[in-house]
CSV table of C-alpha atoms and ligand atoms in Angstrom, one decimal:
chain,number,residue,atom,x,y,z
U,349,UNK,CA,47.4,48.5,-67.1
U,350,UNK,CA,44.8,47.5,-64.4
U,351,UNK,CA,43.4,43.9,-63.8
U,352,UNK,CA,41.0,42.7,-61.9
U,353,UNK,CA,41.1,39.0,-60.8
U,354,UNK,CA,37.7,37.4,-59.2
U,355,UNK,CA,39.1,34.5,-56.8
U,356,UNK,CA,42.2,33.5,-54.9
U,357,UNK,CA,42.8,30.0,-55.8
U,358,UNK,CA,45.5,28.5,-57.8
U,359,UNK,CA,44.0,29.9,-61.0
U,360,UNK,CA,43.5,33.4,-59.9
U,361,UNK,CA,46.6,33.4,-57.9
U,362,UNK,CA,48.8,32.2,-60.9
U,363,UNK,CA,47.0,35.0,-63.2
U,364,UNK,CA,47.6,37.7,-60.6
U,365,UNK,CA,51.0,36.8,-60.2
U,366,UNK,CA,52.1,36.3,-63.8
U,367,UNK,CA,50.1,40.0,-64.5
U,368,UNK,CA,51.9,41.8,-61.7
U,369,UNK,CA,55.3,40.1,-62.6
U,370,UNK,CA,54.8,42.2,-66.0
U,371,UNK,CA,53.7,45.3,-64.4
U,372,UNK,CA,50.5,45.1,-63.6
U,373,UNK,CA,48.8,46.9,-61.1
U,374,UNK,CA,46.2,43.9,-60.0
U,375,UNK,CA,43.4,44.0,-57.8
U,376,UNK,CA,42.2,40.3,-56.9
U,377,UNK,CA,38.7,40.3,-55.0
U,378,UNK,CA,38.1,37.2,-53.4
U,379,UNK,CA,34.8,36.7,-51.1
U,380,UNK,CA,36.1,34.7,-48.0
U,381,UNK,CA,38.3,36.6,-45.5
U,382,UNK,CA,41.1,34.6,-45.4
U,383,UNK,CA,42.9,33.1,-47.7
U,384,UNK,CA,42.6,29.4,-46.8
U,385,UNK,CA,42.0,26.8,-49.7
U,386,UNK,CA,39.2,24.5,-49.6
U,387,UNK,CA,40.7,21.2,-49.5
U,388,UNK,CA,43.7,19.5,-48.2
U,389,UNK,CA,46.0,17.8,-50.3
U,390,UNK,CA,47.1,18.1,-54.3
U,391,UNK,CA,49.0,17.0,-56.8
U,392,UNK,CA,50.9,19.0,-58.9
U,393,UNK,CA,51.8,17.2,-62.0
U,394,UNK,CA,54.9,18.0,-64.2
U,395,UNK,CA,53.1,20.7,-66.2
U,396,UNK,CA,51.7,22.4,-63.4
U,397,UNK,CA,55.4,22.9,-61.9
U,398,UNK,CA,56.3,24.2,-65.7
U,399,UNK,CA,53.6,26.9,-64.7
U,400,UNK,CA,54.9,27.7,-62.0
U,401,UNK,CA,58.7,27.7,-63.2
U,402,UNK,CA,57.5,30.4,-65.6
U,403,UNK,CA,56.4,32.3,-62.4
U,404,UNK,CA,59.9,31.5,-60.7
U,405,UNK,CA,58.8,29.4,-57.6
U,406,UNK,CA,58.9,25.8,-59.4
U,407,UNK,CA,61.6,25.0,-56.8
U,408,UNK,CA,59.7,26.1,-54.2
U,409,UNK,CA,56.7,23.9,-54.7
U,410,UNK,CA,59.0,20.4,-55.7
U,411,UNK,CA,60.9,21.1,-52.3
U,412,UNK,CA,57.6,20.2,-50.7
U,413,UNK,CA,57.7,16.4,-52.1
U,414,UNK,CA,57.8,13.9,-49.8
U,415,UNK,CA,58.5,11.0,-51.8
U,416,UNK,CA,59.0,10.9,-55.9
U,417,UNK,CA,59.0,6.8,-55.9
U,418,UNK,CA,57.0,4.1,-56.6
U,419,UNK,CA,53.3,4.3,-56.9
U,420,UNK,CA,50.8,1.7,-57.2
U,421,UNK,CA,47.5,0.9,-58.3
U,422,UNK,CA,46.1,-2.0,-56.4
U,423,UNK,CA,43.0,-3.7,-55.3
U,424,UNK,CA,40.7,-3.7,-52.3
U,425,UNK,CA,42.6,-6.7,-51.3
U,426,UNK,CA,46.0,-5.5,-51.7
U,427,UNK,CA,47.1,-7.0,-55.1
U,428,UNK,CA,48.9,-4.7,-57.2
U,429,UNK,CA,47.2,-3.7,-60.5
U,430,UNK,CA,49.9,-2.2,-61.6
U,431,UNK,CA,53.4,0.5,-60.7
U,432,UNK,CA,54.5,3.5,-62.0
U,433,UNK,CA,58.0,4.3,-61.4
U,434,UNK,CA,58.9,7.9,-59.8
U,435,UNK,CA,62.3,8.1,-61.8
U,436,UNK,CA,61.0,6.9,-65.1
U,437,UNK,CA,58.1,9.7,-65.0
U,438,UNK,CA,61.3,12.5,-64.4
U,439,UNK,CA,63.0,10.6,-67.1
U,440,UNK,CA,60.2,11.4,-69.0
U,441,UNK,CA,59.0,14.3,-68.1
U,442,UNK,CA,61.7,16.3,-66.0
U,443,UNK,CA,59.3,15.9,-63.0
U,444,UNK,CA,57.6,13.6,-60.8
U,445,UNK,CA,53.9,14.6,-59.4
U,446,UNK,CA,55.0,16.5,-56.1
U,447,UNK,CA,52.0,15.8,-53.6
U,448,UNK,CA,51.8,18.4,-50.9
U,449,UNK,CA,49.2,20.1,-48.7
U,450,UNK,CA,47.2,23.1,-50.7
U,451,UNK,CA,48.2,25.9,-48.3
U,452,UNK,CA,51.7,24.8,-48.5
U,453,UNK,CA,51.5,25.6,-52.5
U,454,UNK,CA,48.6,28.6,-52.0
U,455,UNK,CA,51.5,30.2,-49.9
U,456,UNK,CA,54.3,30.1,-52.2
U,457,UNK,CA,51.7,31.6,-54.9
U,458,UNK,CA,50.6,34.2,-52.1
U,459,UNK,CA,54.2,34.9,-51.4
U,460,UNK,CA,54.2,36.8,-54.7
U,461,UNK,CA,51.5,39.0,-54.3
U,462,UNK,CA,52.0,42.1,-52.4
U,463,UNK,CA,50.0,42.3,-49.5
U,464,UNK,CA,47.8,45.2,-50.8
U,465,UNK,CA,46.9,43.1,-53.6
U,466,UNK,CA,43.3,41.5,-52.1
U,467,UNK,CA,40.0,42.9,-51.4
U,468,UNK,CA,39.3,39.9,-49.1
U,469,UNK,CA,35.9,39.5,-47.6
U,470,UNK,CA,34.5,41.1,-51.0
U,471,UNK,CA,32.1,39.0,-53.6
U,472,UNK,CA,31.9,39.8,-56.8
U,473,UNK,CA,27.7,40.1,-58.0
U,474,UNK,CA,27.8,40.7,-61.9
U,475,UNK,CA,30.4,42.3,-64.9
U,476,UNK,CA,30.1,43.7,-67.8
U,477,UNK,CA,32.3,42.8,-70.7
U,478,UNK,CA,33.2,45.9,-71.8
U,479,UNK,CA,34.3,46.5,-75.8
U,480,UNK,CA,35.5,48.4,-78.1
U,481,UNK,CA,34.3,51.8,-76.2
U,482,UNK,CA,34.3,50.4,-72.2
U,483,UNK,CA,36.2,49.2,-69.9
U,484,UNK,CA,34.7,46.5,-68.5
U,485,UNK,CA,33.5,46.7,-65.1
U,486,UNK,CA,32.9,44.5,-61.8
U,487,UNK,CA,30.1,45.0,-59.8
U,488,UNK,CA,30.7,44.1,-55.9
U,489,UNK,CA,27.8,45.0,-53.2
U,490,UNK,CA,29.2,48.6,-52.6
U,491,UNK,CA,31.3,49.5,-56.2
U,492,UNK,CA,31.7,49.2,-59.3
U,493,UNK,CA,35.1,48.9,-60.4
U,494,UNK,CA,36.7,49.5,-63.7
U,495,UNK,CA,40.0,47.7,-65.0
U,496,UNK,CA,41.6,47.3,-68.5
U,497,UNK,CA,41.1,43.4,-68.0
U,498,UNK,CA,39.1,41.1,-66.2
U,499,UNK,CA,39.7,37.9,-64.9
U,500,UNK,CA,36.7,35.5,-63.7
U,501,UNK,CA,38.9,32.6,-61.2
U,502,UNK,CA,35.7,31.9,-59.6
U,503,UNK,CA,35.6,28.3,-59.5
U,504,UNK,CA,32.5,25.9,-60.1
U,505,UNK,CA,29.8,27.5,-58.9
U,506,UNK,CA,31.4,30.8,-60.8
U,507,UNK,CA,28.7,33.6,-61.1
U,508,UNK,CA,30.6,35.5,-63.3
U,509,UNK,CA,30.5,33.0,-65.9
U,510,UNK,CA,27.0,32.9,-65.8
U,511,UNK,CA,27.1,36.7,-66.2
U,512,UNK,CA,29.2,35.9,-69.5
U,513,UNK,CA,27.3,32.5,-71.1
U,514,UNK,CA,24.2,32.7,-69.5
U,515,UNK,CA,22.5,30.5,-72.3
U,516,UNK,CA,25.4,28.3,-71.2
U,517,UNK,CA,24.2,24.9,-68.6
U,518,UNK,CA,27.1,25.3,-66.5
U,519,UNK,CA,28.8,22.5,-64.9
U,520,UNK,CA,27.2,19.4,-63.9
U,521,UNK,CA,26.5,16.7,-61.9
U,522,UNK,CA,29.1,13.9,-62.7
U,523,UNK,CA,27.3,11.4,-60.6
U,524,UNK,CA,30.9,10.7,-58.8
U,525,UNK,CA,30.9,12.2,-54.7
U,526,UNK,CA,34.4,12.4,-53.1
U,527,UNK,CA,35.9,12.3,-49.8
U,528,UNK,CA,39.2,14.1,-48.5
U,529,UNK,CA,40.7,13.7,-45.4
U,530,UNK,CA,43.9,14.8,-44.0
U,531,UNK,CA,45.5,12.5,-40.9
U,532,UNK,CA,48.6,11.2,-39.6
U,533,UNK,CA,50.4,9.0,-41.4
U,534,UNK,CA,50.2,5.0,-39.9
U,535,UNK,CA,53.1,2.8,-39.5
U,536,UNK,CA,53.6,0.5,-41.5
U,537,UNK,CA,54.8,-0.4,-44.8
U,538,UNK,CA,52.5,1.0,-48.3
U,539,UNK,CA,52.7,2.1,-51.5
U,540,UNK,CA,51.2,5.5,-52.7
U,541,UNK,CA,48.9,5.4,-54.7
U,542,UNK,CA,45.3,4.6,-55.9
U,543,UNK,CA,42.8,1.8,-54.9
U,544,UNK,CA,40.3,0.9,-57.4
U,545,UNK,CA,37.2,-2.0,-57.2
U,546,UNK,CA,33.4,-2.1,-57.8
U,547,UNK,CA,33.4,1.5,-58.9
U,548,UNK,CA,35.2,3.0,-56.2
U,549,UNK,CA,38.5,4.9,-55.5
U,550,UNK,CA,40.6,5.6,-52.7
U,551,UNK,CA,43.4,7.5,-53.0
U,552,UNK,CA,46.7,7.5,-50.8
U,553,UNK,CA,49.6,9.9,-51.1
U,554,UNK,CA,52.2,10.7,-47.9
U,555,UNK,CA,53.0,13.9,-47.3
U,556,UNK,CA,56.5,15.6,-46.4
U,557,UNK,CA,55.0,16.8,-43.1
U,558,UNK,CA,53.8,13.2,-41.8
U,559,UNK,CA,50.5,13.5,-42.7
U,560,UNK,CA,49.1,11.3,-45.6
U,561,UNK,CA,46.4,13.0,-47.6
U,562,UNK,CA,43.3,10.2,-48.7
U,563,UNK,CA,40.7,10.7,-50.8
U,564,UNK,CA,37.6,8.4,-52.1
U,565,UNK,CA,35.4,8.5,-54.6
U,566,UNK,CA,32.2,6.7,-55.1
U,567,UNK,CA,28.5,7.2,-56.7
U,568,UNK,CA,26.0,8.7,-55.4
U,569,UNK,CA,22.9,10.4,-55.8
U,570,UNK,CA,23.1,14.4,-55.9
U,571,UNK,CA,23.4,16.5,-53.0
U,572,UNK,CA,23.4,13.6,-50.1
U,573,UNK,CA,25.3,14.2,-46.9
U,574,UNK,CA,25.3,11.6,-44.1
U,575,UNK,CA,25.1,12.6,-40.5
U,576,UNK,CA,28.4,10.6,-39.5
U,577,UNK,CA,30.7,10.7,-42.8
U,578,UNK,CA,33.1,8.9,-41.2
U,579,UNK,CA,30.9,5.8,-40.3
U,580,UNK,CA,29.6,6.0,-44.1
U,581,UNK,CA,33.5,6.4,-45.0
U,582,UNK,CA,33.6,2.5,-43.4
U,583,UNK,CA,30.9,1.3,-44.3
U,584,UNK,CA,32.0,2.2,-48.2
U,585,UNK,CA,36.0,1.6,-47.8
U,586,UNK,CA,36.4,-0.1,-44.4
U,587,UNK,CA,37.1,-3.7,-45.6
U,588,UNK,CA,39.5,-2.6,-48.1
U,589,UNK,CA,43.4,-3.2,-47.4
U,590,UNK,CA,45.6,-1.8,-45.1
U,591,UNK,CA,46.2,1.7,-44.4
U,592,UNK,CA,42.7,2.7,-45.5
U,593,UNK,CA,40.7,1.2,-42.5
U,594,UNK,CA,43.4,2.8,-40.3
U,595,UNK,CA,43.1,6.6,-42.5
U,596,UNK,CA,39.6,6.5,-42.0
U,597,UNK,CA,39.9,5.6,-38.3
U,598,UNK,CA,42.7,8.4,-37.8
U,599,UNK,CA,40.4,10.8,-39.2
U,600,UNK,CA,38.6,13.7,-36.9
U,601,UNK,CA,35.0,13.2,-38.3
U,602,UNK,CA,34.8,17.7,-38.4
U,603,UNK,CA,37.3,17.5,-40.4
U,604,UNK,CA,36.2,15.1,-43.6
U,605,UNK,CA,35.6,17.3,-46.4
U,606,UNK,CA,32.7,15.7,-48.9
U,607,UNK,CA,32.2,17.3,-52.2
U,608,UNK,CA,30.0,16.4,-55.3
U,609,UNK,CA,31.8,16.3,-58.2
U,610,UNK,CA,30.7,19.2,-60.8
U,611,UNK,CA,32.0,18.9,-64.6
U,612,UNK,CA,31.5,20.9,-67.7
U,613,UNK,CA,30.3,18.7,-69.8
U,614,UNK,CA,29.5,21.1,-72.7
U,615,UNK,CA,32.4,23.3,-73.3
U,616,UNK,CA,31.9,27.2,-72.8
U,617,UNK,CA,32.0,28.7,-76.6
U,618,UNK,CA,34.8,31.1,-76.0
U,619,UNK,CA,37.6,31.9,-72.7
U,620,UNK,CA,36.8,35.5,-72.5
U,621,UNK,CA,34.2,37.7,-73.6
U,622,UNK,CA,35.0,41.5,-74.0
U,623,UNK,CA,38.0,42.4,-71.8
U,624,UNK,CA,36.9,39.8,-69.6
U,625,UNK,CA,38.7,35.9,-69.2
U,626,UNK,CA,37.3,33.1,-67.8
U,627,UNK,CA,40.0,30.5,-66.6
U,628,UNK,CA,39.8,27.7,-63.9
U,629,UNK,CA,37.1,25.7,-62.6
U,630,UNK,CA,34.9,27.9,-64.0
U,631,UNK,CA,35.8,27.9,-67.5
U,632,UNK,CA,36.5,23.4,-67.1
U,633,UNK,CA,35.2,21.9,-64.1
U,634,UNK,CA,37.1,18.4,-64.6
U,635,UNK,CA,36.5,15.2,-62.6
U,636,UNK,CA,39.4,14.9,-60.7
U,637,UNK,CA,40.4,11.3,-61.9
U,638,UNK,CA,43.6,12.7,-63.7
U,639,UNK,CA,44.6,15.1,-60.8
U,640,UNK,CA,44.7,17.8,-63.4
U,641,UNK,CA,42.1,20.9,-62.2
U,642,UNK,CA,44.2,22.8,-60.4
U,643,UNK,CA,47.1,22.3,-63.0
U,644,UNK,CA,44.8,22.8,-65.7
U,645,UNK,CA,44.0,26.7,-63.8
U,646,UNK,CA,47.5,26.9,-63.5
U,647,UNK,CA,48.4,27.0,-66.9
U,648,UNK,CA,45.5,28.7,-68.1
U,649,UNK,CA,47.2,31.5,-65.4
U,650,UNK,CA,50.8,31.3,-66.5
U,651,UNK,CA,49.0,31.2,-70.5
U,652,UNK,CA,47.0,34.3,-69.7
U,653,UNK,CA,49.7,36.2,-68.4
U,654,UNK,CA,52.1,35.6,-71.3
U,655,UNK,CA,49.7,36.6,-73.9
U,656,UNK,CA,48.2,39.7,-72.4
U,657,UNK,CA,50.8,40.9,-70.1
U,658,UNK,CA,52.4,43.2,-72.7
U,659,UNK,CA,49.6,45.1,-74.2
U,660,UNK,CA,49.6,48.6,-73.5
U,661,UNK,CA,45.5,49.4,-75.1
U,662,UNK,CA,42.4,47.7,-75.0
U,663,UNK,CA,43.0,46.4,-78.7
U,664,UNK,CA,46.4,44.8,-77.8
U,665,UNK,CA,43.9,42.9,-74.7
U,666,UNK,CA,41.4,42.0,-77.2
U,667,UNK,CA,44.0,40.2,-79.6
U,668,UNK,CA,46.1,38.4,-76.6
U,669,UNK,CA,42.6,37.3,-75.3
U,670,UNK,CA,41.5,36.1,-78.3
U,671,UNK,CA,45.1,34.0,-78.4
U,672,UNK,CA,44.2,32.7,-75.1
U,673,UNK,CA,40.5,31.4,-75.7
U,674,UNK,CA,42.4,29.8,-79.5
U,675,UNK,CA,45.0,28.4,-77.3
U,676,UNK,CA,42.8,27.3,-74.0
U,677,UNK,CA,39.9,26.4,-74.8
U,678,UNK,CA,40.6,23.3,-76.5
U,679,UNK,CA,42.9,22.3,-74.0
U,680,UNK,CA,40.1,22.5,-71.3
U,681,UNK,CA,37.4,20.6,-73.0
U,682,UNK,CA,40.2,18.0,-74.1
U,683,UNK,CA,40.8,18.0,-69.8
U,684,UNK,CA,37.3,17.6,-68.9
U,685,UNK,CA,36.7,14.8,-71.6
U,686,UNK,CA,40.0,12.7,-70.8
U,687,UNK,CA,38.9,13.5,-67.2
U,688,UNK,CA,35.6,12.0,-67.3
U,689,UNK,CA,36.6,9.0,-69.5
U,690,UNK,CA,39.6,8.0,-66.7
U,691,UNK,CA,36.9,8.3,-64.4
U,692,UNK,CA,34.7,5.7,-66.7
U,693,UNK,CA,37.4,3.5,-66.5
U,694,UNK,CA,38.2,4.0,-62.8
U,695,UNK,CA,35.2,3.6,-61.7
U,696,UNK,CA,33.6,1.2,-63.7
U,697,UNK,CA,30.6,-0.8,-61.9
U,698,UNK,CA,30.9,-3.9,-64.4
U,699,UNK,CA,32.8,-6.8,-63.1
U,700,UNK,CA,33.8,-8.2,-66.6
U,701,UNK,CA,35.1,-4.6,-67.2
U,702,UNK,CA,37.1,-4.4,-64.5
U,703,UNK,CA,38.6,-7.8,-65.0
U,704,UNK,CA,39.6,-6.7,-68.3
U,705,UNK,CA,40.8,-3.7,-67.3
U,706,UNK,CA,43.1,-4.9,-64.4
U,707,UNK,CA,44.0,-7.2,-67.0
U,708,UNK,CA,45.1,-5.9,-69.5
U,709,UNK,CA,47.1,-2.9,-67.1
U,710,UNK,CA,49.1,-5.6,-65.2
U,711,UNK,CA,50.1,-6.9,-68.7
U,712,UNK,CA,50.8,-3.0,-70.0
U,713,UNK,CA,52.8,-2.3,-67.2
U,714,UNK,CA,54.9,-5.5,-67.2
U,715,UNK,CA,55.5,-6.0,-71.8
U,716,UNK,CA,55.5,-2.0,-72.5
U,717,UNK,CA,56.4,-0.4,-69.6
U,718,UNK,CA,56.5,3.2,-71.3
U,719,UNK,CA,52.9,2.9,-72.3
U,720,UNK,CA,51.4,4.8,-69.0
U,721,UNK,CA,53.8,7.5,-69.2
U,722,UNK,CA,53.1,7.5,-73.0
U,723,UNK,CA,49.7,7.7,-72.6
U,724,UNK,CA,50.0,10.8,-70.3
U,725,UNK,CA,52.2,12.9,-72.5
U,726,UNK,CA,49.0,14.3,-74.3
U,727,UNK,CA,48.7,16.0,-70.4
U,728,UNK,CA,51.7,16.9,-68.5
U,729,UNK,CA,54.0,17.0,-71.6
U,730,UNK,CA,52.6,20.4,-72.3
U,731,UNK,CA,55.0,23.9,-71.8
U,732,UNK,CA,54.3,27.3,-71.1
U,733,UNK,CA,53.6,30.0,-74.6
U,734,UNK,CA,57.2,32.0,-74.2
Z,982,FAD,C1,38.5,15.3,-54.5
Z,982,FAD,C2,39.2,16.2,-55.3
Z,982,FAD,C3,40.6,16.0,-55.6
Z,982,FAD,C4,41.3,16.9,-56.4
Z,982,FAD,N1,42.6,16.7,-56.6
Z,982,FAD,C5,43.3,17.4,-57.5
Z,982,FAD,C6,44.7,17.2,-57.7
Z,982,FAD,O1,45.4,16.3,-57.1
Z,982,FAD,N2,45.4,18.0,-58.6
Z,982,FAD,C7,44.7,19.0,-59.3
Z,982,FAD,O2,45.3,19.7,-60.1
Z,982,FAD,N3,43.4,19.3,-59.0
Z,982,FAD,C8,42.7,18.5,-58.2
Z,982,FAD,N4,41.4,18.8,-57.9
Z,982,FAD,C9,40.7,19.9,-58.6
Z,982,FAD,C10,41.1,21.3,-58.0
Z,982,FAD,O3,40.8,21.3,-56.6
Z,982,FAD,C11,40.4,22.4,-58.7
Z,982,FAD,O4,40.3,22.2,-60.1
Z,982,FAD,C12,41.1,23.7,-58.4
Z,982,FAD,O5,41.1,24.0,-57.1
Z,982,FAD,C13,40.3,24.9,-59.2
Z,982,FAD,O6,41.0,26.1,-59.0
Z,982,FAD,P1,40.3,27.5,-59.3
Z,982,FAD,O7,41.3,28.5,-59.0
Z,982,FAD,O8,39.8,27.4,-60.7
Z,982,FAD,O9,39.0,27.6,-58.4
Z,982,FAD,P2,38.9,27.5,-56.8
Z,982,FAD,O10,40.1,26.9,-56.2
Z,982,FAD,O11,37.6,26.9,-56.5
Z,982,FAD,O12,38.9,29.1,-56.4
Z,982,FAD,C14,37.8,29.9,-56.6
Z,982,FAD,C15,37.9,31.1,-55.6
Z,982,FAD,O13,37.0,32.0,-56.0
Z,982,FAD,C16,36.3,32.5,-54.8
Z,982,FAD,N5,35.0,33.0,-55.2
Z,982,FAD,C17,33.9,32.3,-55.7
Z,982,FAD,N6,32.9,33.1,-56.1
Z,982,FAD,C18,33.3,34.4,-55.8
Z,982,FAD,C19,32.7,35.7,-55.9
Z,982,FAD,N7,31.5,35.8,-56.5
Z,982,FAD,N8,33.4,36.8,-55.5
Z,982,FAD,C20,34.7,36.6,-55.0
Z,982,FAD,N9,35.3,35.4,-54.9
Z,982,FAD,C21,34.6,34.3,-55.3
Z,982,FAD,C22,36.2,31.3,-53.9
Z,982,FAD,O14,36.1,31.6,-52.6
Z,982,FAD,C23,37.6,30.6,-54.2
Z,982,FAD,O15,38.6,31.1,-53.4
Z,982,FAD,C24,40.7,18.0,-57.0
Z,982,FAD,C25,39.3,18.2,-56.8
Z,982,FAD,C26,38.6,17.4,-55.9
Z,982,FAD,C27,37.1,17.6,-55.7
């Protein structure tokens, strides 16, 4: 059996991987030439490393952890909101969230690939679904090529699943514009974790290397870019507590990655059509407010894998796709939506809000300290199909 698999990132990878691990011969086209994520750091969350345990390199990725303690959330002035205890969430969970750099986990998914494996350099233009009769078919600027299964890992902007739902709106505009940077990490004592106040985030997490990836998040109009977005960094976060004046300082202005945030706010109908599946970004573009994309594309890999994998005809594809899309895509719009809502709450712009929110967190945390964790099972409590 032959698949085809549009885009190297951590959905496409993890599809690819869990396909060829069952005998697949798998193709995966992916238009830049190299294979170098966009972005810097991530967080894999306890059910993105029970995706990756069913591909064998679970270990591999919680090696890269640099710390698995204490985590706050504070405010711009450096009171604590409220912690979350490292060793509770493995009590929990079996896993803490391992932060590490996105190459260092794009490797260890590369890693399983043969080399042979990617058409780099190659976009993918159109498909056709293919059914009962066809295989279906991708359509790159010099071939078309023909496979027993498709997979569309094309990420936001995918063009494939316009090809597929194109009465479909696509993802959009969340209003929410984010920062990352990746710099060295300042002395000094700080917690990990999140910064919230007056509708904006900033994010903290230390790395094993000794780089500390940030992030920020804050509204804005559509599409805006500033000519220094470092200074505009400042401006926005540069009062708030220590180490974030000294992140943003550290930073190499080239190097500041600023991205719109994208969701999907109407759910796709279906996660494949034809011999064609649609997993990722482009099937759930999720505010990034629970950390949860790329684990989401993850498990929508390992999920794919385990329910077509073994069919041996087009009819035993059609019945482990329509498995996937029963099994999936409820799970992503539930993502985007709890996604979106965390970022509500977040980010809320109303002072009373907010009051009431750090309020009633502090007391959370301190009477029922379970509650977070509790609250988080519906997301990283979830296992791999066997
Ligand atoms: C600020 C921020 C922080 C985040 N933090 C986290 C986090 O901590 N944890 C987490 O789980 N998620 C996080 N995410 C979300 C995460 O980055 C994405 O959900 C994830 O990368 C999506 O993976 P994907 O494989 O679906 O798509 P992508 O990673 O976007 O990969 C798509 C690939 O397809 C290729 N491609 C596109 N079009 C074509 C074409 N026509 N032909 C060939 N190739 C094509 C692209 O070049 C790309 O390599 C964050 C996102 C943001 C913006």
């Amino acid at each position: 059996m032959k698949a085809i698999v549009v885009g190297a990132g951590f959905g496409g990878l993890t599809a690819a991987a869990g396909l060829h691990q069952r005998g697949w011969e798998v193709v995966v086209v992916e238009r830049a030439s190299q294979l170098r994520p966009v972005g810097s750091g991530l967080a894999v969350a306890p059910n993105g490393l029970r995706a990756l345990d069913a591909l064998g390199v679970g270990d591999a990725v919680r090696k890269l952890a640099a710390f698995q303690g204490d985590a706050a959330v504070s405010r711009p002035d450096g009171r604590v909101i409220a912690r979350t205890a490292g060793k509770a969430m493995i009590r929990r969970f079996g896993d803490a969230v391992i932060p590490a750099t996105r190459s260092s986990v794009m490797d260890v998914l590369v890693g399983l690939l043969p080399p042979e494996t990617f058409r780099l350099g190659v976009t993918a233009q159109g498909v056709e679904a293919g059914d009962s009769t066809r295989r279906p078919c991708l359509l790159t600027g010099s071939a078309v090529i023909e496979a027993d299964l498709i997979v569309a890992a094309d990420g936001v902007n995918s063009s494939l699943r316009r090809a597929l739902f194109p009465e479909h709106q696509g993802a959009v505009y969340s209003g929410i514009t984010a920062w990352r940077l990746l710099v060295p990490t300042p002395a000094g004592d700080f917690l990990p974790g999140e910064v919230w106040g007056g509708g904006q985030v900033f994010g903290i997490t230390p790395l094993a290397d000794g780089r500390t990836y940030a992030y920020a998040a804050d509204y804005a109009e559509a599409g805006i870019t500033y000519p220094n977005e470092k200074a505009e960094l400042t401006r926005r976060f540069g009062a708030w507590h220590f180490p974030i004046p000294e992140l943003i300082e550290a930073a190499a202005p080239e190097t500041i990655l600023h991205n719109d945030i994208y969701e999907m706010a109407e759910p796709l109908p279906a996660y494949h059509r034809g011999a064609v599946a649609i997993l990722g970004d482009a099937a759930h573009a999720m505010t990034p407010h629970l950390g949860q994309g790329a684990n989401q594309a993850m498990e929508d890999g390992v999920t794919l894998a385990a329910l077509v994998g073994s069919a041996k005809s087009s009819v035993e594809v059609a019945s482990g796709l329509a498995q996937y899309t029963a099994l999936r895509a409820p799970r992503g719009a539930d993502m985007v939506r709890r996604s979106h809502r965390m970022g509500a709450l977040t980010q809320s712009t109303s002072r009373p809000k907010e009051a009431l929110r750090n309020l009633g967190m502090g007391l959370a945390a301190r009477l029922v300290p379970d509650l977070v964790l509790r609250a988080m099972d519906p997301v990283v409590a979830w296992r791999p199909p066997q």
